[in-house]
Structure formats: C-alpha cells, structure tokens
C-alpha cells in the first residue's frame, strides 16, 4: 500500500522557537496533502489542505501565519509551527492523496504523526 | 465540525468475540471510509465502501452502509488483542476535505 512518512516523530522545543515537520509520500505522487492535529482522546481536526505548487487553504480558526505550510513538490509538504507555545503541544498528522489512478484518489494515506511538546 | 458520530465511544470485549461499531453521518456521500489508529500512531486505512454498495468484506472486517439511514457499521469478527485501537469513520461531504467521526475506542482483552 501507499506509504506516507513524517519526520520527526517527536520533538520537544522551548517556547518561542519554530518547529518544522516534514511529510513525504514515498511511493506515489500526492497532489494534495492535508495537515491535522489531534488532542488526547479526541478525533482528528483538519488544519489545512495544500495542493502542490499553490497556497494552502486553512480551516476556520487556524492561523496561517502561525502554521506555515509549504507543498513544493509532489512528494513533500512541510508544516512549520512558528513561535511555538505550550498550547501548540499536540499530535500533528499529515495525510496525502494521490492525483492519479493508483492509489485511488478517494483514499487518503496518513503519516505516523509527530508529537510536539512545547515547554 | 465533525461529519460523523460514532457509537459506542468505548467498547471492551474479550478475545474471540465480535466487535461492532456504528457511524452516522449527515450529508450525502460518495463513499465512506474506516480507519484504525493505534495509540499515539497515525491512521491506517481499513476499508472504503461506495454509496452504491451495501456491504463489503476484507478479512475479518465487514462493513455495511445504509444510505437511507445515513449510517455505517464496522464489524470485526474473532477479535484479537492486537485489534485494540481507536476506529474512525470518515466521509468527504461535498468536497475534498475528509472529515472524521469522534471514534470508538476498542479494547480487546486477552
């Protein structure tokens, strides 16, 4: 099956620093990538949708200047949490969807997640 | 906002028993997907059922879809301890954004 990787898997940083999370589709081209965050014992909340080569579309309530998303290639998207604060601590999960027929575009494939802890 | 609602929120069973989880949604869909999430990990795609399908099987998984009731169920037969995880249904109402239900936490006791 299609594989999506994320790096790093976990990160601890000081308040005020910026953290970059990478999301890669390893064996398919992802024209669309999605970033979610998940708090303990809760469901996934979509933060933004990014299409390769264009600006990301952010969900209501998500600060675009705080969560910078870059989708520069068909296999890589990055999420940068700028000036991180303790309330940004969460589990961040990326997802990728194929633009072609294989794998079928209806299915989204998820990365293993990145746990961010801001001290 | 979440499209789906799932019940039960939590389910605890013994190994070998069957586990049934339900999902309801609000708007018309082209398909519905089920995912599994082990604690602290990403989501694993389990199965996709299209709106013109009523039932689909994959190994020990059986998914049903009732578009008239806007509901779906996931049945795991002969459960194993390794099936312990959270299970989410997901739909893509009217567009490209996949939205998730609140999830069912399944615990299979050995």
PDB file of N, CA, C and O in Angstrom, chain B residues 36-76:
ATOM      1  N   UNK B  36      -8.203   2.857  11.321  1.00  0.00           N
ATOM      2  CA  UNK B  36      -7.801   2.428  12.656  1.00  0.00           C
ATOM      3  C   UNK B  36      -6.609   3.268  13.103  1.00  0.00           C
ATOM      4  O   UNK B  36      -5.742   3.599  12.304  1.00  0.00           O
ATOM      5  N   UNK B  37      -6.590   3.588  14.383  1.00  0.00           N
ATOM      6  CA  UNK B  37      -5.461   4.317  14.939  1.00  0.00           C
ATOM      7  C   UNK B  37      -5.037   3.646  16.226  1.00  0.00           C
ATOM      8  O   UNK B  37      -5.786   3.597  17.198  1.00  0.00           O
ATOM      9  N   UNK B  38      -3.823   3.122  16.217  1.00  0.00           N
ATOM     10  CA  UNK B  38      -3.255   2.615  17.441  1.00  0.00           C
ATOM     11  C   UNK B  38      -2.773   3.801  18.276  1.00  0.00           C
ATOM     12  O   UNK B  38      -2.449   4.854  17.748  1.00  0.00           O
ATOM     13  N   UNK B  39      -2.710   3.609  19.561  1.00  0.00           N
ATOM     14  CA  UNK B  39      -2.403   4.704  20.473  1.00  0.00           C
ATOM     15  C   UNK B  39      -1.112   5.413  20.081  1.00  0.00           C
ATOM     16  O   UNK B  39      -0.068   4.784  19.938  1.00  0.00           O
ATOM     17  N   UNK B  40      -1.208   6.718  19.892  1.00  0.00           N
ATOM     18  CA  UNK B  40      -0.036   7.516  19.583  1.00  0.00           C
ATOM     19  C   UNK B  40       0.520   7.326  18.190  1.00  0.00           C
ATOM     20  O   UNK B  40       1.664   7.711  17.930  1.00  0.00           O
ATOM     21  N   UNK B  41      -0.241   6.733  17.326  1.00  0.00           N
ATOM     22  CA  UNK B  41       0.240   6.487  15.963  1.00  0.00           C
ATOM     23  C   UNK B  41      -0.666   7.141  14.943  1.00  0.00           C
ATOM     24  O   UNK B  41      -1.708   7.707  15.253  1.00  0.00           O
ATOM     25  N   UNK B  42      -0.259   7.041  13.675  1.00  0.00           N
ATOM     26  CA  UNK B  42      -1.077   7.576  12.602  1.00  0.00           C
ATOM     27  C   UNK B  42      -2.246   6.660  12.289  1.00  0.00           C
ATOM     28  O   UNK B  42      -2.457   5.642  12.943  1.00  0.00           O
ATOM     29  N   UNK B  43      -3.009   7.048  11.280  1.00  0.00           N
ATOM     30  CA  UNK B  43      -4.183   6.269  10.911  1.00  0.00           C
ATOM     31  C   UNK B  43      -3.864   5.265   9.808  1.00  0.00           C
ATOM     32  O   UNK B  43      -3.104   5.559   8.889  1.00  0.00           O
ATOM     33  N   UNK B  44      -4.474   4.121   9.914  1.00  0.00           N
ATOM     34  CA  UNK B  44      -4.332   3.085   8.904  1.00  0.00           C
ATOM     35  C   UNK B  44      -5.674   2.910   8.212  1.00  0.00           C
ATOM     36  O   UNK B  44      -6.694   2.714   8.865  1.00  0.00           O
ATOM     37  N   UNK B  45      -5.660   3.002   6.890  1.00  0.00           N
ATOM     38  CA  UNK B  45      -6.889   2.849   6.126  1.00  0.00           C
ATOM     39  C   UNK B  45      -7.304   1.381   6.139  1.00  0.00           C
ATOM     40  O   UNK B  45      -6.502   0.494   5.828  1.00  0.00           O
ATOM     41  N   UNK B  46      -8.557   1.136   6.515  1.00  0.00           N
ATOM     42  CA  UNK B  46      -9.044  -0.233   6.580  1.00  0.00           C
ATOM     43  C   UNK B  46      -9.854  -0.614   5.357  1.00  0.00           C
ATOM     44  O   UNK B  46      -9.600  -1.628   4.716  1.00  0.00           O
ATOM     45  N   UNK B  47     -10.838   0.212   5.048  1.00  0.00           N
ATOM     46  CA  UNK B  47     -11.771  -0.190   4.001  1.00  0.00           C
ATOM     47  C   UNK B  47     -12.557   1.021   3.517  1.00  0.00           C
ATOM     48  O   UNK B  47     -12.823   1.946   4.284  1.00  0.00           O
ATOM     49  N   UNK B  48     -12.893   1.020   2.250  1.00  0.00           N
ATOM     50  CA  UNK B  48     -13.730   2.061   1.656  1.00  0.00           C
ATOM     51  C   UNK B  48     -14.954   1.402   1.069  1.00  0.00           C
ATOM     52  O   UNK B  48     -14.835   0.387   0.363  1.00  0.00           O
ATOM     53  N   UNK B  49     -16.107   1.943   1.365  1.00  0.00           N
ATOM     54  CA  UNK B  49     -17.349   1.419   0.790  1.00  0.00           C
ATOM     55  C   UNK B  49     -18.023   2.554   0.034  1.00  0.00           C
ATOM     56  O   UNK B  49     -18.145   3.667   0.542  1.00  0.00           O
ATOM     57  N   UNK B  50     -18.432   2.268  -1.183  1.00  0.00           N
ATOM     58  CA  UNK B  50     -19.035   3.294  -2.020  1.00  0.00           C
ATOM     59  C   UNK B  50     -20.532   3.396  -1.741  1.00  0.00           C
ATOM     60  O   UNK B  50     -21.141   2.470  -1.220  1.00  0.00           O
ATOM     61  N   UNK B  51     -21.099   4.486  -2.160  1.00  0.00           N
ATOM     62  CA  UNK B  51     -22.504   4.733  -1.834  1.00  0.00           C
ATOM     63  C   UNK B  51     -23.447   3.741  -2.521  1.00  0.00           C
ATOM     64  O   UNK B  51     -24.582   3.546  -2.068  1.00  0.00           O
ATOM     65  N   UNK B  52     -22.986   3.096  -3.593  1.00  0.00           N
ATOM     66  CA  UNK B  52     -23.847   2.121  -4.263  1.00  0.00           C
ATOM     67  C   UNK B  52     -23.601   0.691  -3.761  1.00  0.00           C
ATOM     68  O   UNK B  52     -24.139  -0.265  -4.314  1.00  0.00           O
ATOM     69  N   UNK B  53     -22.787   0.565  -2.743  1.00  0.00           N
ATOM     70  CA  UNK B  53     -22.532  -0.734  -2.128  1.00  0.00           C
ATOM     71  C   UNK B  53     -23.248  -0.812  -0.789  1.00  0.00           C
ATOM     72  O   UNK B  53     -23.347   0.185  -0.075  1.00  0.00           O
ATOM     73  N   UNK B  54     -23.678  -2.001  -0.439  1.00  0.00           N
ATOM     74  CA  UNK B  54     -24.373  -2.180   0.830  1.00  0.00           C
ATOM     75  C   UNK B  54     -23.504  -2.888   1.858  1.00  0.00           C
ATOM     76  O   UNK B  54     -23.681  -2.715   3.063  1.00  0.00           O
ATOM     77  N   UNK B  55     -22.596  -3.704   1.346  1.00  0.00           N
ATOM     78  CA  UNK B  55     -21.756  -4.477   2.263  1.00  0.00           C
ATOM     79  C   UNK B  55     -20.428  -4.767   1.584  1.00  0.00           C
ATOM     80  O   UNK B  55     -20.353  -4.936   0.366  1.00  0.00           O
ATOM     81  N   UNK B  56     -19.386  -4.803   2.410  1.00  0.00           N
ATOM     82  CA  UNK B  56     -18.065  -5.087   1.881  1.00  0.00           C
ATOM     83  C   UNK B  56     -17.269  -5.846   2.928  1.00  0.00           C
ATOM     84  O   UNK B  56     -17.394  -5.579   4.126  1.00  0.00           O
ATOM     85  N   UNK B  57     -16.462  -6.783   2.470  1.00  0.00           N
ATOM     86  CA  UNK B  57     -15.676  -7.600   3.375  1.00  0.00           C
ATOM     87  C   UNK B  57     -14.194  -7.416   3.080  1.00  0.00           C
ATOM     88  O   UNK B  57     -13.790  -7.237   1.930  1.00  0.00           O
ATOM     89  N   UNK B  58     -13.399  -7.496   4.145  1.00  0.00           N
ATOM     90  CA  UNK B  58     -11.955  -7.523   3.984  1.00  0.00           C
ATOM     91  C   UNK B  58     -11.378  -8.291   5.160  1.00  0.00           C
ATOM     92  O   UNK B  58     -11.307  -7.790   6.272  1.00  0.00           O
ATOM     93  N   UNK B  59     -11.016  -9.532   4.919  1.00  0.00           N
ATOM     94  CA  UNK B  59     -10.516 -10.374   6.006  1.00  0.00           C
ATOM     95  C   UNK B  59     -11.560 -10.534   7.092  1.00  0.00           C
ATOM     96  O   UNK B  59     -12.678 -10.978   6.839  1.00  0.00           O
ATOM     97  N   UNK B  60     -11.211 -10.149   8.318  1.00  0.00           N
ATOM     98  CA  UNK B  60     -12.147 -10.260   9.442  1.00  0.00           C
ATOM     99  C   UNK B  60     -13.043  -9.025   9.569  1.00  0.00           C
ATOM    100  O   UNK B  60     -13.806  -8.924  10.525  1.00  0.00           O
ATOM    101  N   UNK B  61     -12.939  -8.121   8.637  1.00  0.00           N
ATOM    102  CA  UNK B  61     -13.740  -6.906   8.679  1.00  0.00           C
ATOM    103  C   UNK B  61     -14.948  -7.021   7.758  1.00  0.00           C
ATOM    104  O   UNK B  61     -14.848  -7.524   6.650  1.00  0.00           O
ATOM    105  N   UNK B  62     -16.071  -6.538   8.282  1.00  0.00           N
ATOM    106  CA  UNK B  62     -17.278  -6.460   7.457  1.00  0.00           C
ATOM    107  C   UNK B  62     -17.882  -5.086   7.670  1.00  0.00           C
ATOM    108  O   UNK B  62     -18.150  -4.681   8.790  1.00  0.00           O
ATOM    109  N   UNK B  63     -18.077  -4.367   6.579  1.00  0.00           N
ATOM    110  CA  UNK B  63     -18.634  -3.021   6.651  1.00  0.00           C
ATOM    111  C   UNK B  63     -19.958  -3.010   5.917  1.00  0.00           C
ATOM    112  O   UNK B  63     -20.092  -3.581   4.842  1.00  0.00           O
ATOM    113  N   UNK B  64     -20.932  -2.373   6.527  1.00  0.00           N
ATOM    114  CA  UNK B  64     -22.215  -2.171   5.866  1.00  0.00           C
ATOM    115  C   UNK B  64     -22.482  -0.679   5.728  1.00  0.00           C
ATOM    116  O   UNK B  64     -21.944   0.136   6.493  1.00  0.00           O
ATOM    117  N   UNK B  65     -23.282  -0.345   4.758  1.00  0.00           N
ATOM    118  CA  UNK B  65     -23.640   1.053   4.519  1.00  0.00           C
ATOM    119  C   UNK B  65     -25.124   1.117   4.194  1.00  0.00           C
ATOM    120  O   UNK B  65     -25.600   0.408   3.308  1.00  0.00           O
ATOM    121  N   UNK B  66     -25.821   1.959   4.927  1.00  0.00           N
ATOM    122  CA  UNK B  66     -27.242   2.187   4.677  1.00  0.00           C
ATOM    123  C   UNK B  66     -27.416   3.682   4.386  1.00  0.00           C
ATOM    124  O   UNK B  66     -27.474   4.493   5.306  1.00  0.00           O
ATOM    125  N   UNK B  67     -27.467   4.018   3.117  1.00  0.00           N
ATOM    126  CA  UNK B  67     -27.542   5.435   2.745  1.00  0.00           C
ATOM    127  C   UNK B  67     -28.894   6.045   3.100  1.00  0.00           C
ATOM    128  O   UNK B  67     -28.984   7.256   3.292  1.00  0.00           O
ATOM    129  N   UNK B  68     -29.928   5.217   3.218  1.00  0.00           N
ATOM    130  CA  UNK B  68     -31.234   5.770   3.582  1.00  0.00           C
ATOM    131  C   UNK B  68     -31.239   6.231   5.036  1.00  0.00           C
ATOM    132  O   UNK B  68     -31.915   7.197   5.392  1.00  0.00           O
ATOM    133  N   UNK B  69     -30.461   5.542   5.856  1.00  0.00           N
ATOM    134  CA  UNK B  69     -30.355   5.915   7.269  1.00  0.00           C
ATOM    135  C   UNK B  69     -29.109   6.732   7.540  1.00  0.00           C
ATOM    136  O   UNK B  69     -28.867   7.146   8.684  1.00  0.00           O
ATOM    137  N   UNK B  70     -28.299   6.929   6.509  1.00  0.00           N
ATOM    138  CA  UNK B  70     -27.035   7.645   6.675  1.00  0.00           C
ATOM    139  C   UNK B  70     -26.215   7.033   7.815  1.00  0.00           C
ATOM    140  O   UNK B  70     -25.804   7.726   8.763  1.00  0.00           O
ATOM    141  N   UNK B  71     -26.004   5.747   7.695  1.00  0.00           N
ATOM    142  CA  UNK B  71     -25.253   5.076   8.745  1.00  0.00           C
ATOM    143  C   UNK B  71     -24.412   3.949   8.160  1.00  0.00           C
ATOM    144  O   UNK B  71     -24.714   3.404   7.091  1.00  0.00           O
ATOM    145  N   UNK B  72     -23.380   3.607   8.898  1.00  0.00           N
ATOM    146  CA  UNK B  72     -22.491   2.519   8.514  1.00  0.00           C
ATOM    147  C   UNK B  72     -22.087   1.763   9.770  1.00  0.00           C
ATOM    148  O   UNK B  72     -22.094   2.324  10.872  1.00  0.00           O
ATOM    149  N   UNK B  73     -21.746   0.512   9.594  1.00  0.00           N
ATOM    150  CA  UNK B  73     -21.243  -0.251  10.727  1.00  0.00           C
ATOM    151  C   UNK B  73     -19.988  -0.996  10.319  1.00  0.00           C
ATOM    152  O   UNK B  73     -19.814  -1.384   9.160  1.00  0.00           O
ATOM    153  N   UNK B  74     -19.112  -1.161  11.286  1.00  0.00           N
ATOM    154  CA  UNK B  74     -17.886  -1.939  11.113  1.00  0.00           C
ATOM    155  C   UNK B  74     -17.935  -3.101  12.088  1.00  0.00           C
ATOM    156  O   UNK B  74     -18.069  -2.895  13.288  1.00  0.00           O
ATOM    157  N   UNK B  75     -17.847  -4.288  11.550  1.00  0.00           N
ATOM    158  CA  UNK B  75     -17.833  -5.498  12.371  1.00  0.00           C
ATOM    159  C   UNK B  75     -16.468  -6.144  12.265  1.00  0.00           C
ATOM    160  O   UNK B  75     -15.971  -6.375  11.158  1.00  0.00           O
ATOM    161  N   UNK B  76     -15.863  -6.390  13.409  1.00  0.00           N
ATOM    162  CA  UNK B  76     -14.610  -7.140  13.460  1.00  0.00           C
ATOM    163  C   UNK B  76     -14.931  -8.489  14.074  1.00  0.00           C
ATOM    164  O   UNK B  76     -15.394  -8.567  15.220  1.00  0.00           O
TER     165      UNK B  76
END
